[in-house]
PDB file of C-alpha atoms and ligand atoms in Angstrom:
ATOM      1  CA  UNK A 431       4.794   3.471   6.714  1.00 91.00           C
ATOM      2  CA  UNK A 432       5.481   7.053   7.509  1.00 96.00           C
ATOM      3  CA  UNK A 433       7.335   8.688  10.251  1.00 96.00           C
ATOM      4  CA  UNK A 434       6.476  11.519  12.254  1.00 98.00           C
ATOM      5  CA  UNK A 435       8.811  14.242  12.462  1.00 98.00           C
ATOM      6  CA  UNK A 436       9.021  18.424  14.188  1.00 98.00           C
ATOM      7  CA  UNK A 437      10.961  20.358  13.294  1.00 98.00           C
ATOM      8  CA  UNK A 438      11.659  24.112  13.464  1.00 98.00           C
ATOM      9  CA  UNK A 439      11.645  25.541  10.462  1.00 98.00           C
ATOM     10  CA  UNK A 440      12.598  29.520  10.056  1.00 98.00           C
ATOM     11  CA  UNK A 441      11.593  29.790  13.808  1.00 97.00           C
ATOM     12  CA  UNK A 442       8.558  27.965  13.225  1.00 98.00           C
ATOM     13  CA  UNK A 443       7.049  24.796  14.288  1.00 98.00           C
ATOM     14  CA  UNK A 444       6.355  22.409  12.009  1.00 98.00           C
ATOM     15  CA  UNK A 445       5.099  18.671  12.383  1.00 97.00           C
ATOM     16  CA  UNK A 446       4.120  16.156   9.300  1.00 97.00           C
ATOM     17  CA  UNK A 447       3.994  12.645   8.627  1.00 98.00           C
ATOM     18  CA  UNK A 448       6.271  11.455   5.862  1.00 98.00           C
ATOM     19  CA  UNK A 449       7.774   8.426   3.922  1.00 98.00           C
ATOM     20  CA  UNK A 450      11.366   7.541   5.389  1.00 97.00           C
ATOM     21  CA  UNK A 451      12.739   7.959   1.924  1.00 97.00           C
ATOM     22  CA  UNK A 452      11.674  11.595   1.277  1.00 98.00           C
ATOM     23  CA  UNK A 453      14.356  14.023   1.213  1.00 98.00           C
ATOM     24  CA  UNK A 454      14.621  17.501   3.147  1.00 98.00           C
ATOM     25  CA  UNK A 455      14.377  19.588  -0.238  1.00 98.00           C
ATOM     26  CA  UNK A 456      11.151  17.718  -1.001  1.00 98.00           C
ATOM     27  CA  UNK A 457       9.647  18.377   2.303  1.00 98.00           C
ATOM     28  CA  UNK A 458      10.655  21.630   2.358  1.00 98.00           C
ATOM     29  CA  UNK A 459       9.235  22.101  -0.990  1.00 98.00           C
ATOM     30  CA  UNK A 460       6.463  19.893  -1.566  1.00 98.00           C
ATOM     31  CA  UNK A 461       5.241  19.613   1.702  1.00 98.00           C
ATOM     32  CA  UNK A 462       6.203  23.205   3.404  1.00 98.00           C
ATOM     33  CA  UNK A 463       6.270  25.432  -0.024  1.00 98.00           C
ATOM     34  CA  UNK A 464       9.234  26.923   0.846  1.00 98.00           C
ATOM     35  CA  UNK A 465      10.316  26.978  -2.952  1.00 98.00           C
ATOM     36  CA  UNK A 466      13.343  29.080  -2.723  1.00 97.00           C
ATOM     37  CA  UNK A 467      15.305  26.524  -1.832  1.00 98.00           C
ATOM     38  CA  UNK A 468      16.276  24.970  -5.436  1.00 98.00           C
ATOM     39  CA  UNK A 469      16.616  21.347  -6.852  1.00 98.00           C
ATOM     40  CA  UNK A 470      19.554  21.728  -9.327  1.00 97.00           C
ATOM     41  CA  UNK A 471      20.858  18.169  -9.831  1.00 97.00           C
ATOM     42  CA  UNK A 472      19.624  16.055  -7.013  1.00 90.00           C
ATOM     43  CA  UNK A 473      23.132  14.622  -6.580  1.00 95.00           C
ATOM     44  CA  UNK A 474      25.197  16.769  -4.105  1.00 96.00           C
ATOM     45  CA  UNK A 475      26.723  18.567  -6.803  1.00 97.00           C
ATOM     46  CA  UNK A 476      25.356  21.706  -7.076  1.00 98.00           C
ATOM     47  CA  UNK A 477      24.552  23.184  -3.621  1.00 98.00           C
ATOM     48  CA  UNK A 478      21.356  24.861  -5.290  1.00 98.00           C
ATOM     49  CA  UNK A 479      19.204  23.141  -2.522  1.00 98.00           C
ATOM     50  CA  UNK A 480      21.416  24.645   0.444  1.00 98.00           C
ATOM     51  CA  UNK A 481      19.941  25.226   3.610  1.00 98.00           C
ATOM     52  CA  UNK A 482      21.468  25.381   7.623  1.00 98.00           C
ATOM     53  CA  UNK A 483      20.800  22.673   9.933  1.00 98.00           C
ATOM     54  CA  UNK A 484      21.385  23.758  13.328  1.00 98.00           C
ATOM     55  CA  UNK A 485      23.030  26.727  11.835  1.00 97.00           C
ATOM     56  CA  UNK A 486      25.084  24.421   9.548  1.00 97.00           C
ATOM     57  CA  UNK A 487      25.233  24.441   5.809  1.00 98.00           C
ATOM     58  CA  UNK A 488      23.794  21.200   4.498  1.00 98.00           C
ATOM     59  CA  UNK A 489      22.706  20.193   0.652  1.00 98.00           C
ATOM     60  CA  UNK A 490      19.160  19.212   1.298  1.00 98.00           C
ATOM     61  CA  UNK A 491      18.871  16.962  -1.311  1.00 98.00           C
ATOM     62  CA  UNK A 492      21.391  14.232   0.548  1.00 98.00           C
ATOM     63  CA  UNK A 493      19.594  14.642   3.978  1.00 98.00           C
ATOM     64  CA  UNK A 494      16.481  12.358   4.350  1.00 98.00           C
ATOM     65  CA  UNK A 495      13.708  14.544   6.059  1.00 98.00           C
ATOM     66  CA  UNK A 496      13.091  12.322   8.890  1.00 98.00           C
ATOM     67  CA  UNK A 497      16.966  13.373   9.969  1.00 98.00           C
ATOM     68  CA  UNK A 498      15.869  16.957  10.557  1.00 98.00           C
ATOM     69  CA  UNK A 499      14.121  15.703  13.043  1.00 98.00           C
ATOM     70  CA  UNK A 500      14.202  17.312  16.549  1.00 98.00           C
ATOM     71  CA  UNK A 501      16.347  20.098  14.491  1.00 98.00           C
ATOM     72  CA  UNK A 502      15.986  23.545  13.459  1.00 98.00           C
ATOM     73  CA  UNK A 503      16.099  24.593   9.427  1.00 98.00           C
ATOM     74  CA  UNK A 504      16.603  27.995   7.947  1.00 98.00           C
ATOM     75  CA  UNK A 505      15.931  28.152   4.181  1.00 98.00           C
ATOM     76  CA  UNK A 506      16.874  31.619   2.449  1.00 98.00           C
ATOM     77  CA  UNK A 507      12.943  32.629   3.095  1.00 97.00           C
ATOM     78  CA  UNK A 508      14.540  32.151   6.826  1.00 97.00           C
ATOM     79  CA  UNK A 509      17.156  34.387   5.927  1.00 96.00           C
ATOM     80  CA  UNK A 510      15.013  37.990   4.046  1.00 92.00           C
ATOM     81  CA  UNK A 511      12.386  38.975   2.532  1.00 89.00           C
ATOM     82  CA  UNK A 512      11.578  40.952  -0.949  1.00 85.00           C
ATOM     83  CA  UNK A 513      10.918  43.843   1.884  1.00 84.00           C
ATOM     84  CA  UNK A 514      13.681  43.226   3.944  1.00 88.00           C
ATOM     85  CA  UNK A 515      16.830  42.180   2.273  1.00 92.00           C
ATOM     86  CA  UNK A 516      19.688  40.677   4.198  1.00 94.00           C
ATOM     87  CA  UNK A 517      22.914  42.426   3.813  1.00 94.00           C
ATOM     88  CA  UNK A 518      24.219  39.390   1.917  1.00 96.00           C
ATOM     89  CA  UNK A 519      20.926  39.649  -0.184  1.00 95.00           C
ATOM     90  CA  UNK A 520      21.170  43.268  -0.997  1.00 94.00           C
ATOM     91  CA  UNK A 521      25.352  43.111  -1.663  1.00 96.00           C
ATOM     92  CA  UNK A 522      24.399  40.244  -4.026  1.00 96.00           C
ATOM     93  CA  UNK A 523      21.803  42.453  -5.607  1.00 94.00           C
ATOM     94  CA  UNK A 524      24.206  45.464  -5.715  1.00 94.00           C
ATOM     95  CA  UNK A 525      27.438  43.908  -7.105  1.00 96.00           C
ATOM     96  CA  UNK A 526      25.656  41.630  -9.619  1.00 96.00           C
ATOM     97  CA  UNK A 527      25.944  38.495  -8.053  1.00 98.00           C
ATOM     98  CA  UNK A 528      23.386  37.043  -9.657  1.00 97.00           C
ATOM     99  CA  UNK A 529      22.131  36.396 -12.916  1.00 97.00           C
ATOM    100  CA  UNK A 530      19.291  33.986 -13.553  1.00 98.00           C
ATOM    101  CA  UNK A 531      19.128  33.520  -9.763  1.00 97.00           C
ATOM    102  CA  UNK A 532      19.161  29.598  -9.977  1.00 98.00           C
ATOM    103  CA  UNK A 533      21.842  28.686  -7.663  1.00 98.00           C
ATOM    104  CA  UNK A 534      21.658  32.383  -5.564  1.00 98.00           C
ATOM    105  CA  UNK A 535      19.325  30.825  -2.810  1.00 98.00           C
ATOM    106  CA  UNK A 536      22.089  28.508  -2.026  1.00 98.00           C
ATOM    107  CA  UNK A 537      25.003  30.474  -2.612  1.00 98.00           C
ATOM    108  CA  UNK A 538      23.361  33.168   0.060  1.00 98.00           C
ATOM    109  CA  UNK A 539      23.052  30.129   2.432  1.00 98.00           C
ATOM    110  CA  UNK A 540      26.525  29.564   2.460  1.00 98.00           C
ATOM    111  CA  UNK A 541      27.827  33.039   2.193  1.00 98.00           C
ATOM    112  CA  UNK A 542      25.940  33.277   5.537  1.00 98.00           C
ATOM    113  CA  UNK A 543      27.267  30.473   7.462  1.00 98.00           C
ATOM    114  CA  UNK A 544      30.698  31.568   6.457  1.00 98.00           C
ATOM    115  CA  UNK A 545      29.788  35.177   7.653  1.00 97.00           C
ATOM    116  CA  UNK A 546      28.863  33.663  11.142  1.00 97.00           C
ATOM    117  CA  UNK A 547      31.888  32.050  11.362  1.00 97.00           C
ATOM    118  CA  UNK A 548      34.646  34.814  10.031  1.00 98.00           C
ATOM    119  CA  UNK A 549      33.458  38.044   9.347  1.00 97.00           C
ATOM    120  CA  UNK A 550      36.170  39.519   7.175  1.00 97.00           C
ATOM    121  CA  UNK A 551      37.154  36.117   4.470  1.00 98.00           C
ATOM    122  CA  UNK A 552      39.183  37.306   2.117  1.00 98.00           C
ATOM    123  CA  UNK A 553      38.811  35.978  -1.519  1.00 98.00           C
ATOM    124  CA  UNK A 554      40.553  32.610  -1.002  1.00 98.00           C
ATOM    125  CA  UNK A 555      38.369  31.405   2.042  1.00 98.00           C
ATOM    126  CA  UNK A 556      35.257  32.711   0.394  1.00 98.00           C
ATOM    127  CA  UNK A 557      35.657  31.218  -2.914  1.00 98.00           C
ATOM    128  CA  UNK A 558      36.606  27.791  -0.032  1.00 98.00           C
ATOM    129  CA  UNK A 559      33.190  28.238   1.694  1.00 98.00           C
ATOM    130  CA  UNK A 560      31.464  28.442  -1.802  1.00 98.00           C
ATOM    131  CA  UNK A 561      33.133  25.651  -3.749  1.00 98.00           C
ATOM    132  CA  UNK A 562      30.132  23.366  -2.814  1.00 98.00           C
ATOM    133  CA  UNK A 563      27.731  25.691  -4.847  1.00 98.00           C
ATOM    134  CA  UNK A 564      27.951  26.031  -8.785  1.00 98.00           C
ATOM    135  CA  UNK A 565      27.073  28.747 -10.893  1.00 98.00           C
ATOM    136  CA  UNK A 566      26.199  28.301 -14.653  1.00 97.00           C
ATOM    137  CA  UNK A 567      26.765  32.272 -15.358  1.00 98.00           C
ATOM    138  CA  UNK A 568      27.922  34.751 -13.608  1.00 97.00           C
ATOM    139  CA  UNK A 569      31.950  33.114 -13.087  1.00 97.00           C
ATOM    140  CA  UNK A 570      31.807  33.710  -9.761  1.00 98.00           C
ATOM    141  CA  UNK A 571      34.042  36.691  -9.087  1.00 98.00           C
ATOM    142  CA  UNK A 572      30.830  39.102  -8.814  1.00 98.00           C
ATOM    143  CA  UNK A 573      29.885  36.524  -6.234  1.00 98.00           C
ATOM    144  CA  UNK A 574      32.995  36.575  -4.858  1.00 98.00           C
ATOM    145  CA  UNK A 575      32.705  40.503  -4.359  1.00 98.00           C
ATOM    146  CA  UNK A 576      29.423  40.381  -3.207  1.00 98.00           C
ATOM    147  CA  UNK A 577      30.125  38.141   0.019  1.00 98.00           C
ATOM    148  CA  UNK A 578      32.887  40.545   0.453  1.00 98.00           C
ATOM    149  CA  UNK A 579      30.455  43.552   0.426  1.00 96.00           C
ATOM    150  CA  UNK A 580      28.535  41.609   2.674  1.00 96.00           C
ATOM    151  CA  UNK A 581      31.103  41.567   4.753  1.00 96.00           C
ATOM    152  CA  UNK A 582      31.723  45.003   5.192  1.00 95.00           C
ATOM    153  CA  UNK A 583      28.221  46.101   5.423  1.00 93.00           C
ATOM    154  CA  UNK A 584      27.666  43.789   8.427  1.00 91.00           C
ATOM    155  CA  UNK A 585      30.911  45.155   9.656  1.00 90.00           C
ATOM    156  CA  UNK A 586      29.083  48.513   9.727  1.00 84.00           C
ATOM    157  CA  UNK A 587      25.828  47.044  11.531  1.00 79.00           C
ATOM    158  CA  UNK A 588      23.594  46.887   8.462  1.00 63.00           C
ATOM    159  CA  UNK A 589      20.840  44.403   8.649  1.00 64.00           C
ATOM    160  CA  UNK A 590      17.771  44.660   6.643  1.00 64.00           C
ATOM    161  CA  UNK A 591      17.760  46.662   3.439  1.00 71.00           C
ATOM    162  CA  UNK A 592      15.020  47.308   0.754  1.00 67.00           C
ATOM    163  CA  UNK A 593      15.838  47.550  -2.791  1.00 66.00           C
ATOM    164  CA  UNK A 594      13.256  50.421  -4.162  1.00 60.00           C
ATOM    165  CA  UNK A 595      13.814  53.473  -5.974  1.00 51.00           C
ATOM    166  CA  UNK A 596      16.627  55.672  -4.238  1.00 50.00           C
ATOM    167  CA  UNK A 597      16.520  53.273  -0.950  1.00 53.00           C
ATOM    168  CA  UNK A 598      19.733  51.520  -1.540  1.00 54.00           C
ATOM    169  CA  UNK A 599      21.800  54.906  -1.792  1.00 53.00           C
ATOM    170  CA  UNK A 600      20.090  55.184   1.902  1.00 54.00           C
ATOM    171  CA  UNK A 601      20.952  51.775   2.737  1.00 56.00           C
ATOM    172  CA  UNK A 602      24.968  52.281   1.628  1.00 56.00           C
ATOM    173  CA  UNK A 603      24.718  55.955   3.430  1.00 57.00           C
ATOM    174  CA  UNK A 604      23.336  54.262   6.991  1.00 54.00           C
ATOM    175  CA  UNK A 605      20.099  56.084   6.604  1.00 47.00           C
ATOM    176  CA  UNK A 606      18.277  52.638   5.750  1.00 46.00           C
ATOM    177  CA  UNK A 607      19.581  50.422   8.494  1.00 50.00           C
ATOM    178  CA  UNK A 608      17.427  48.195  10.301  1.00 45.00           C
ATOM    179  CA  UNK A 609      17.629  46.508  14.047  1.00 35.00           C
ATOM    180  CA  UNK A 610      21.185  46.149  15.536  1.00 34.00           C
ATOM    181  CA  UNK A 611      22.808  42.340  14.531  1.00 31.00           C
TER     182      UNK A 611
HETATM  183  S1  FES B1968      20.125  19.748  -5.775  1.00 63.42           S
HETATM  184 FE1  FES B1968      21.225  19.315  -3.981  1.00 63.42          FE
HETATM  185  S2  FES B1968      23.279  19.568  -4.510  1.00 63.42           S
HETATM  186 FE2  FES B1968      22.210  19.904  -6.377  1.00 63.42          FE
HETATM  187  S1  FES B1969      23.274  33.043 -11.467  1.00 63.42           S
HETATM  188 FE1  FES B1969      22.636  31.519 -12.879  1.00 63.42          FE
HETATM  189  S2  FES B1969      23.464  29.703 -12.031  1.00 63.42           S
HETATM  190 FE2  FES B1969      24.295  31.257 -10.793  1.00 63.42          FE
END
């Protein structure tokens, strides 16, 4: 028998019917299409499917659907757009930390609750806040640096960016800044 559930995902309603069993990442995916948020290993290992609930950083493959309930969600397509990178976005595109991009959605997820919470981390507590989300490539020190970046360009009131020809220099130089945080 399936369950109704609402919830607010990325500051939109949304209301479905689904089995009991069916996990958050699979609603999110399968039902919603919000398919940046990534199934890595389906076991709470790999904090590829990493999303906030109520603002908190959960793995959404060990949270059944029908306990989002009631609750808001913010995937990364919550978080920017290909238009209008984050700062955490565009610091991970600028220091390279990413390479295939598999666990990035995740990794941006937490970067950002731990940005909400302390705005200058220095290596220790980032590489803390991240040690629920695994990277197969880049050996995390570029990620490391990039949540630091992060950190210093929210520091400086930066909050969209766009990566096209020439518009990051703008971006780093204040001249592509969006709306105040
Ligand atoms: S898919 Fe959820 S932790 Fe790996
Ligand atoms: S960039 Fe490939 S797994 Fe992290």
């Amino acid at each position: 028998m399936k369950a109704g559930i609402s919830v607010e995902v990325n500051g939109s309603a949304k209301s479905a019917a689904v089995e009991p069993r069916t996990l958050l990442v699979h609603f999110l995916r399968d039902d919603l299409g919000l398919t940046g948020t990534h199934v890595g290993c389906d076991t709470t290992n790999c904090g590829s499917c990493a999303v906030l609930l109520d603002g908190r950083p959960v793995k959404s493959c060990t949270v059944l659907a029908v306990q989002a309930n009631g609750k808001k969600v913010t995937t990364i397509e919550g978080i920017g757009t290909p238009e209008r990178l984050h700062p955490i976005q565009f610091a991970f595109w600028k220091k390279h930390g990413l390479q295939c991009g598999f666990c990035t959605p995740g990794m941006i997820i937490s970067a950002y609750a731990l940005l909400k919470k302390n705005a200058n981390p220095d290596d220790a507590e980032i590489r803390r806040a991240l040690s629920g989300n695994l990277c197969r490539c880049t050996g995390y020190s570029k990620i490391v640096e990039s949540v630091k970046y992060a950190a210093k360009l929210q520091k400086k009131g930066k909050v969209e960016f766009s990566v096209g020809p020439r518009r990051h220099k703008k971006a780093e130089s204040g001249e592509y800044s969006g709306e105040s945080w």
